[in-house]
Amino acid sequence: MDRINQTDRSAQLRALEGQQFDLLVIGGGITGVGVARDAAMRGLSVALIEAQDFASGTSSRSSKMIHGGLRYLVAGDISVVKESASERAILHRIAPHLAQKTPYVIPTHNRRSKLVLRAALWAYERLGGVERSDFHEAWSLDQLKQNEPLIATAGLNGAVVYPEFLTDDARLTVATARSAVAHGACVSTYLSAVNIRREGHFVVQARSTLPGDTSEVTLRASAIVNAAGPWVDAVCGLEKEQAPRLALSRGVHLVFKHQDLPVHNTVVMRTHDARRIFAVPLGGYTYIGTTDDYHPECEYWPPVTEADVSYLLAGTRQVMPEANLMPDNIVSVWSGIRPLVADGSGRASKELSRKDEVWVSSSGMLSVGGGKLSAYRAMAERIVDQVVEANGFTAAPCQTAEVALPGGGTATPLTGDWSAVAMERIQRLYGSEAHQVASATSTATDLVAAEVSQAVLSEGALRLEDYWARRSSRAWFDEEAGLPILAQAAHAMGALLNWDATREASEIENCLAIDTASRAGYANQHYVEDITDAHRKAS
């Protein structure tokens, strides 16, 4: 069964202590769950632990795009281009709801720039084996004006348009974790490794990070993959002191109502410092991003500053000056840390490679840094290949490209009195499982309870933050950043997880504090206090 149900915490922890596993994965981001799924499907016994929730770090804070690798063609990295294009097609096959096509619009300034871009795309399409139906097209200036009227056309001669894919990164991570469980993996969130030693096999002590839970467990495994993302260096330090391998970079995104930034396609915008940022329509919203700056601290909720907001707004206004973009119009923000691999060059973070790198400690623990969401499955395949070879495991070939993820089956049309926006959202989040979520309710109010039930009983949610930010994306794409539904959601979760009124209140307070802190660096402070106080009183 591909459900992750962690409501019986004690039984779950006993299962982790009950055997010696072939492989222990530390880290529940997309890399970690990808490795766990691949290894479990090959027949290895697998455990995975995550210090917070699935995708609680980098894997819920990306630009939510599955790139085909055009940027790598410019750098001359042909192998990455082929892999990225191939992986994009695979994800669309095994989870079509999590790889939805979105046309990219790149405005061009003259005939030469258009020809250069088209030549690059022609090469990309052929190297990547792109289907003819997905080949790029060129828009004239009149077509650009008609299709994206918000773009200022002075100095332009049209645009080049080609399709990429949009995903929900957190739900992709959870779906991959569920597939790992369906193939025999034991997974547990809110369980942090605190000590690693080698006694022939690896022995890992782990401690619960859930509020009020002081449980500790000891896990045993023949091999360990450290896939802790920005915390990879910290996990390496549990064995012994070592020099840091990562260079952390922070990326920020801003969300607006679609009516404030009514683009019809993903618009690619060039900034004053020669970077590219995006304006991406999603349901009733449009988000813009991303920044790319070194960030020294390893944080789950890194700050958003006035400089971040000014940078993104300035870059967007330069391309679409008539857009109604002011800080007070921001619905929500997200900020995340990228675990890039340092190269000692002193280059800007935007210039560091996004390729994954694997290294092995003297004890044999394998650690991975870098990597792209787009190629997570192929990266996991290479890592598991290495684990199998290094440990002499008997394992079946990789099968992850052929088996659908939960929600990736044939979707049943929804029935009921749903708005077009609500129906699109439910289908995008749940894919072929949308019907079972929507059939449990008939109103938008009841939908929250149905989503909470799915999040807790099938998707491993243990805290209100898990549902609000990562299972439902309401923290980013909902009215007032989803704050009005917190009390209802907390009550529904409490019934499933045996919370008392005090625990429900503390879970609500945690989400309010996250939202307040995310806005504190840029927004009018009175606005922050007013909206937070209003929802705190309502709760």
XYZ file of C-alpha atoms in Angstrom:
539
model
C 0.000 0.000 0.000
C 1.367 3.417 -0.957
C 0.050 5.257 2.095
C 2.262 6.895 4.710
C 0.352 6.904 7.987
C 2.415 7.976 11.004
C -0.404 8.250 13.530
C 0.939 5.277 15.539
C 4.327 6.789 16.336
C 5.492 4.110 18.771
C 4.827 1.253 16.319
C 6.618 3.171 13.603
C 9.735 3.673 15.720
C 9.718 0.028 16.795
C 9.757 -0.992 13.113
C 12.888 1.099 12.582
C 14.650 -0.625 15.475
C 13.426 -4.088 14.564
C 15.961 -4.994 11.882
C 19.282 -4.197 10.314
C 18.634 -2.492 7.006
C 20.688 -2.719 3.852
C 20.457 1.054 3.458
C 19.627 3.976 5.718
C 18.867 7.278 3.995
C 19.228 10.432 6.075
C 17.153 13.236 4.593
C 13.568 13.392 3.305
C 13.994 15.879 0.478
C 13.647 14.907 -3.171
C 17.135 13.378 -3.308
C 16.639 11.238 -0.211
C 13.195 9.930 -1.115
C 14.375 9.331 -4.684
C 17.214 7.153 -3.394
C 14.895 5.317 -0.982
C 12.362 4.605 -3.727
C 14.972 3.332 -6.171
C 16.700 1.122 -3.592
C 13.428 -0.334 -2.286
C 12.244 -1.093 -5.814
C 15.490 -3.008 -6.436
C 14.753 -5.230 -3.444
C 16.989 -3.679 -0.775
C 15.718 -3.235 2.771
C 15.547 0.539 3.253
C 14.925 2.966 6.094
C 14.669 6.750 5.763
C 14.646 9.347 8.521
C 14.053 13.082 8.196
C 14.654 15.654 10.942
C 11.522 17.647 10.040
C 8.890 16.963 7.364
C 9.301 15.643 3.851
C 10.520 18.497 1.622
C 10.760 20.840 4.620
C 13.960 22.410 3.283
C 15.069 22.988 -0.297
C 12.575 20.596 -1.870
C 9.541 22.773 -1.143
C 11.200 26.110 -2.008
C 12.300 25.683 -5.626
C 10.939 27.617 -8.601
C 8.709 24.544 -9.132
C 9.959 23.989 -12.663
C 11.181 20.874 -14.422
C 13.738 22.318 -16.837
C 14.809 20.483 -19.964
C 18.376 21.765 -19.723
C 18.610 24.594 -22.254
C 20.951 26.573 -20.010
C 23.416 23.657 -19.973
C 23.593 23.711 -23.756
C 25.012 27.241 -23.568
C 27.693 25.910 -21.187
C 28.487 23.078 -23.604
C 27.400 20.290 -21.233
C 25.718 18.031 -23.771
C 25.297 15.044 -21.442
C 23.335 17.144 -18.964
C 21.105 18.432 -21.770
C 20.250 14.900 -22.829
C 19.624 13.743 -19.272
C 17.461 16.746 -18.383
C 15.281 16.378 -21.462
C 14.929 12.642 -20.894
C 14.063 13.052 -17.214
C 11.458 15.666 -18.031
C 9.711 13.199 -20.336
C 9.928 10.398 -17.747
C 8.345 12.513 -15.006
C 5.553 13.533 -17.337
C 4.903 9.845 -17.962
C 4.954 8.589 -14.352
C 3.262 11.649 -12.762
C 1.521 13.787 -15.398
C -0.202 15.934 -12.759
C 3.241 16.872 -11.394
C 4.743 17.748 -14.780
C 2.326 20.063 -16.544
C 3.406 21.899 -19.669
C 3.787 25.654 -19.460
C 4.981 27.716 -22.452
C 8.060 29.843 -21.764
C 8.024 33.230 -23.475
C 11.425 34.855 -24.054
C 11.120 38.365 -25.551
C 13.721 39.148 -28.236
C 15.191 42.529 -29.149
C 16.339 42.047 -32.732
C 16.593 39.579 -35.563
C 20.031 38.387 -34.500
C 19.040 37.613 -30.890
C 16.010 35.711 -32.125
C 18.103 33.665 -34.563
C 20.725 32.852 -31.917
C 18.055 31.688 -29.463
C 16.270 29.629 -32.104
C 19.546 27.990 -33.156
C 20.170 26.986 -29.535
C 16.650 25.580 -29.284
C 16.989 23.646 -32.533
C 20.131 22.002 -31.163
C 18.471 21.388 -27.801
C 15.405 19.777 -29.377
C 17.485 17.371 -31.415
C 20.016 16.498 -28.716
C 17.276 16.017 -26.147
C 15.008 13.957 -28.390
C 12.192 16.472 -27.930
C 8.940 15.461 -29.638
C 7.985 17.570 -32.632
C 4.803 18.724 -30.903
C 7.023 20.366 -28.270
C 9.286 22.222 -30.719
C 9.665 25.957 -30.163
C 7.948 28.656 -32.182
C 8.722 32.279 -32.970
C 6.234 35.058 -32.289
C 6.123 38.280 -34.260
C 5.769 41.553 -32.392
C 2.037 41.580 -33.108
C 1.685 38.039 -31.757
C 3.560 39.017 -28.603
C 1.271 42.012 -28.088
C -1.791 39.836 -28.556
C -0.669 36.903 -26.408
C 1.098 38.794 -23.586
C -0.251 42.358 -23.651
C 1.360 43.206 -20.306
C 4.873 43.071 -21.787
C 6.224 46.451 -22.872
C 7.200 46.014 -26.520
C 9.401 49.076 -27.087
C 12.708 47.843 -28.472
C 11.405 44.290 -29.052
C 10.784 42.420 -32.282
C 8.763 39.521 -30.868
C 9.546 36.442 -28.790
C 10.599 32.821 -28.881
C 8.279 30.356 -27.138
C 8.982 26.781 -26.045
C 7.401 24.433 -23.501
C 8.821 23.438 -20.140
C 7.076 21.754 -17.213
C 5.658 23.008 -13.935
C 5.565 20.838 -10.812
C 4.584 20.959 -7.162
C 7.966 20.169 -5.640
C 6.705 19.243 -2.176
C 3.987 16.954 -3.504
C 6.479 15.341 -5.896
C 8.660 14.590 -2.866
C 5.762 13.140 -0.879
C 4.563 11.038 -3.837
C 8.072 9.626 -4.253
C 8.227 8.811 -0.530
C 4.864 7.049 -0.770
C 6.147 4.958 -3.671
C 9.190 4.020 -1.584
C 6.885 2.837 1.207
C 4.754 0.895 -1.273
C 7.893 -1.047 -2.185
C 8.831 -1.839 1.413
C 10.794 1.151 2.742
C 10.322 2.225 6.377
C 10.192 6.018 6.647
C 9.874 8.382 9.574
C 9.775 12.151 9.672
C 10.587 14.352 12.672
C 13.412 12.015 13.601
C 16.872 13.564 13.649
C 20.174 11.673 13.529
C 22.322 12.714 16.502
C 25.188 10.208 16.353
C 26.725 7.946 13.700
C 29.330 5.269 14.350
C 30.629 2.162 12.651
C 30.572 -1.238 14.383
C 31.047 -3.415 11.325
C 27.693 -2.038 10.231
C 26.528 1.539 10.817
C 24.790 2.396 14.080
C 22.763 5.618 14.083
C 21.105 7.132 17.108
C 18.126 9.338 16.313
C 15.891 11.560 18.424
C 12.310 12.719 17.857
C 11.833 16.411 17.048
C 8.051 16.424 17.475
C 6.772 18.777 20.188
C 6.419 16.919 23.478
C 7.963 13.700 22.133
C 11.280 12.623 23.678
C 11.561 9.262 21.884
C 14.966 7.977 20.822
C 15.759 5.061 18.529
C 18.854 3.211 17.372
C 18.998 2.195 13.723
C 21.397 -0.279 12.109
C 22.302 -0.421 8.440
C 25.003 -1.788 6.173
C 25.164 1.458 4.175
C 24.194 5.099 4.669
C 23.350 7.765 2.118
C 23.528 11.259 3.580
C 21.023 13.262 1.512
C 20.322 15.986 4.050
C 20.488 18.864 1.554
C 21.778 22.040 3.222
C 22.450 19.956 6.350
C 24.780 17.484 4.594
C 27.856 18.996 6.254
C 26.177 18.779 9.663
C 25.404 15.076 9.184
C 28.990 14.461 8.045
C 30.078 16.091 11.297
C 28.232 13.435 13.312
C 31.023 11.038 12.315
C 33.976 13.378 12.704
C 35.035 16.974 12.175
C 35.578 17.859 8.546
C 35.840 20.940 6.365
C 32.492 22.113 4.908
C 31.825 21.010 1.344
C 28.756 23.104 0.603
C 28.204 26.697 -0.480
C 24.670 27.688 0.519
C 22.631 29.976 -1.709
C 19.252 31.571 -0.963
C 16.405 31.909 -3.451
C 13.284 34.036 -2.899
C 9.898 33.992 -4.657
C 6.958 36.419 -4.365
C 3.310 35.481 -4.972
C 0.643 37.897 -6.258
C -2.976 37.520 -7.228
C -3.146 36.801 -10.940
C -5.203 39.936 -11.492
C -2.194 41.981 -10.332
C 0.172 40.219 -12.738
C -2.082 38.715 -15.452
C 0.419 36.843 -17.615
C -0.913 33.954 -19.699
C 2.358 32.033 -19.956
C 5.642 31.837 -18.046
C 7.501 35.023 -18.966
C 11.297 34.904 -18.865
C 12.797 38.268 -17.852
C 16.407 39.414 -17.989
C 17.598 41.451 -14.987
C 20.150 44.261 -14.789
C 22.831 41.818 -13.586
C 22.308 39.461 -16.561
C 20.309 36.851 -14.640
C 16.926 35.543 -15.691
C 13.860 35.575 -13.495
C 10.382 34.225 -14.203
C 6.767 35.274 -13.859
C 4.715 32.075 -13.598
C 0.884 31.869 -13.678
C -0.593 29.200 -11.391
C -4.322 28.977 -10.744
C -5.528 32.310 -9.408
C -1.989 33.517 -8.697
C 1.276 34.505 -10.363
C 4.649 34.118 -8.710
C 7.982 35.685 -9.596
C 11.493 34.502 -8.765
C 14.177 33.812 -8.048
C 17.058 35.555 -6.346
C 20.443 33.860 -5.980
C 22.714 35.044 -3.169
C 25.129 33.330 -0.800
C 23.531 32.654 2.566
C 25.772 31.638 5.473
C 23.118 30.119 7.740
C 21.441 26.737 7.352
C 17.790 27.571 8.074
C 14.393 26.026 7.422
C 12.787 29.462 7.020
C 15.465 31.860 5.728
C 14.503 35.551 5.708
C 13.121 37.633 2.866
C 14.628 41.108 2.777
C 13.697 44.437 1.256
C 16.596 43.955 -1.162
C 15.115 40.635 -2.333
C 11.710 42.190 -2.935
C 13.163 45.269 -4.657
C 15.294 43.102 -6.950
C 12.377 40.959 -8.120
C 9.951 43.860 -8.449
C 12.461 45.979 -10.373
C 13.228 43.142 -12.779
C 9.527 42.513 -13.387
C 8.564 46.184 -13.764
C 11.305 46.628 -16.352
C 9.555 44.080 -18.580
C 5.948 44.737 -17.490
C 5.814 48.315 -16.153
C 1.998 48.418 -16.031
C 1.770 45.502 -13.588
C 0.257 46.391 -10.218
C 3.210 45.265 -8.098
C 3.804 46.749 -4.672
C 4.982 45.055 -1.464
C 1.492 45.363 0.033
C 0.101 43.375 -2.915
C 2.243 40.340 -2.066
C 0.034 37.408 -1.041
C 2.872 35.234 0.228
C 6.588 34.592 -0.115
C 8.872 31.629 0.073
C 12.597 31.502 0.595
C 14.816 28.445 0.439
C 18.437 27.321 0.630
C 20.244 25.594 -2.228
C 22.971 23.128 -1.167
C 25.519 23.944 -3.895
C 28.938 22.306 -3.866
C 31.727 24.830 -3.257
C 34.571 24.914 -5.783
C 36.897 27.391 -4.030
C 36.766 29.782 -6.985
C 35.192 32.710 -5.167
C 32.640 33.037 -7.970
C 29.124 34.384 -7.403
C 26.598 31.766 -6.343
C 24.741 32.102 -9.644
C 27.926 30.886 -11.407
C 28.392 27.714 -9.344
C 27.467 24.421 -10.964
C 24.112 22.868 -10.078
C 25.424 19.378 -10.850
C 25.344 16.823 -8.069
C 28.534 15.613 -6.427
C 29.017 12.492 -4.316
C 31.775 11.825 -1.808
C 32.480 8.943 0.563
C 33.804 9.246 4.109
C 36.495 6.972 5.553
C 33.749 4.904 7.202
C 31.972 4.426 3.892
C 29.059 6.853 4.372
C 28.081 8.316 1.021
C 27.093 11.999 0.960
C 25.541 13.951 -1.899
C 25.418 17.696 -2.524
C 24.122 19.869 -5.330
C 21.800 18.431 -7.941
C 18.677 19.655 -9.705
C 15.043 18.853 -9.031
C 14.645 18.152 -12.750
C 17.061 15.201 -12.696
C 16.393 13.796 -9.219
C 15.391 10.347 -10.493
C 18.532 9.869 -12.600
C 20.693 11.168 -9.764
C 19.094 8.642 -7.386
C 19.735 5.854 -9.895
C 23.452 6.698 -10.030
C 23.684 6.843 -6.244
C 21.966 3.492 -5.734
C 24.190 1.957 -8.417
C 27.175 3.118 -6.364
C 25.726 1.801 -3.107
C 24.984 -1.603 -4.639
C 28.468 -1.921 -6.111
C 30.302 -0.718 -3.005
C 28.442 -3.118 -0.703
C 28.115 -6.130 -2.960
C 24.318 -6.139 -2.659
C 22.253 -8.363 -4.893
C 19.774 -6.019 -6.506
C 17.350 -5.868 -9.417
C 17.865 -3.265 -12.161
C 16.497 0.252 -11.687
C 12.754 0.409 -12.401
C 11.872 3.943 -11.314
C 11.335 5.259 -14.850
C 8.582 2.740 -15.524
C 6.359 2.762 -12.424
C 3.821 5.535 -11.909
C 3.941 7.618 -8.750
C 0.823 7.824 -6.542
C -1.646 10.099 -8.307
C -0.030 9.371 -11.658
C -2.712 7.013 -12.941
C -5.689 7.767 -15.160
C -7.657 10.637 -13.652
C -11.424 10.389 -13.154
C -13.334 13.564 -14.093
C -14.499 15.503 -11.053
C -18.169 16.023 -10.351
C -19.771 18.575 -8.096
C -20.266 22.297 -7.895
C -16.615 23.317 -8.189
C -15.333 26.496 -9.750
C -12.900 26.111 -12.634
C -10.054 27.410 -10.435
C -10.895 25.021 -7.579
C -11.206 22.058 -9.936
C -7.871 22.842 -11.594
C -6.205 23.075 -8.175
C -7.577 19.744 -6.910
C -6.581 17.911 -10.076
C -3.134 19.506 -10.112
C -2.434 18.538 -6.491
C -3.889 15.035 -6.438
C -3.901 13.750 -10.021
C -5.746 10.445 -10.248
C -6.474 10.653 -6.492
C -8.386 13.924 -6.908
C -11.690 12.115 -7.138
C -11.315 10.397 -3.774
C -10.405 13.699 -2.089
C -13.162 15.723 -3.768
C -15.802 13.004 -3.310
C -15.435 13.297 0.458
C -16.833 16.819 0.366
C -19.234 19.082 -1.448
C -18.143 22.523 -0.242
C -14.921 24.514 -0.062
C -15.161 24.439 3.741
C -15.430 20.650 3.839
C -12.561 20.409 1.358
C -10.077 21.504 4.023
C -11.088 18.569 6.238
C -10.869 16.173 3.283
C -7.399 17.455 2.406
C -6.280 17.144 6.021
C -7.487 13.544 6.142
C -5.533 12.746 2.983
C -2.462 14.550 4.342
C -2.449 12.688 7.678
C -3.677 9.222 6.737
C -1.985 8.850 3.340
C 0.789 11.457 3.124
C 2.472 11.317 6.531
C 1.640 14.817 7.820
C 2.261 15.198 11.559
C 2.093 18.966 12.077
C -0.258 21.698 10.882
C 2.656 23.291 9.017
C 3.001 20.070 6.993
C -0.526 20.424 5.649
C -0.592 24.215 5.298
C 2.754 24.661 3.541
C 3.568 21.369 1.819
C 0.545 19.076 1.290
C -1.938 21.759 0.207
C 0.344 24.696 -0.783
C -2.199 26.983 0.889
C 0.657 28.885 2.559
C 1.651 30.107 -0.905
C -1.429 29.926 -3.136
C -4.528 30.769 -1.128
C -6.381 33.833 0.121
C -4.317 35.630 2.791
C -1.670 32.901 2.523
C -4.093 30.302 3.865
C -4.232 31.845 7.349
C -8.070 31.879 7.515
C -8.257 28.053 7.336
C -5.646 27.309 10.027
C -8.101 26.867 12.899
C -10.325 24.520 10.891
C -7.351 22.519 9.659
C -5.833 22.289 13.147
C -9.096 20.956 14.560
C -9.333 18.336 11.807
C -5.715 17.278 12.346
C -6.194 17.208 16.079
C -9.024 14.697 15.754
C -6.746 12.381 13.772
C -3.596 12.874 15.871
C -5.194 13.137 19.336
C -4.261 16.775 19.963
C -5.818 18.649 22.836
C -6.875 22.309 22.588
C -3.486 23.510 23.804
C -1.651 21.565 21.110
C -4.024 22.817 18.411
C -3.392 26.395 19.526
C 0.378 25.918 19.492
C 0.258 24.465 15.971
C -1.726 27.467 14.754
C 0.687 29.817 16.499
C 3.631 28.115 14.793
C 2.140 28.752 11.330
C 1.265 32.355 12.182
C 4.830 32.908 13.397
C 6.234 31.484 10.149
C 4.046 33.797 8.074
C 4.858 36.837 10.208
C 8.595 36.203 10.094
C 8.534 35.684 6.333
C 7.080 39.176 5.825
C 8.908 41.011 8.572
C 11.933 41.924 6.480
C 10.059 43.881 3.835
C 6.391 44.575 4.582
C 4.764 47.443 6.416
C 5.122 46.264 10.001
C 1.655 47.464 10.994
C 0.179 45.383 8.160
C 2.052 42.307 9.408
C 0.871 42.827 12.967
C -2.734 43.565 11.964
C -3.201 40.482 9.757
C -1.480 38.192 12.266
C -3.463 39.536 15.231
C -6.721 39.142 13.302
C -6.094 35.467 12.614
C -4.721 34.834 16.078
C -7.957 36.193 17.599
C -10.065 34.218 15.134
C -8.260 31.038 16.158
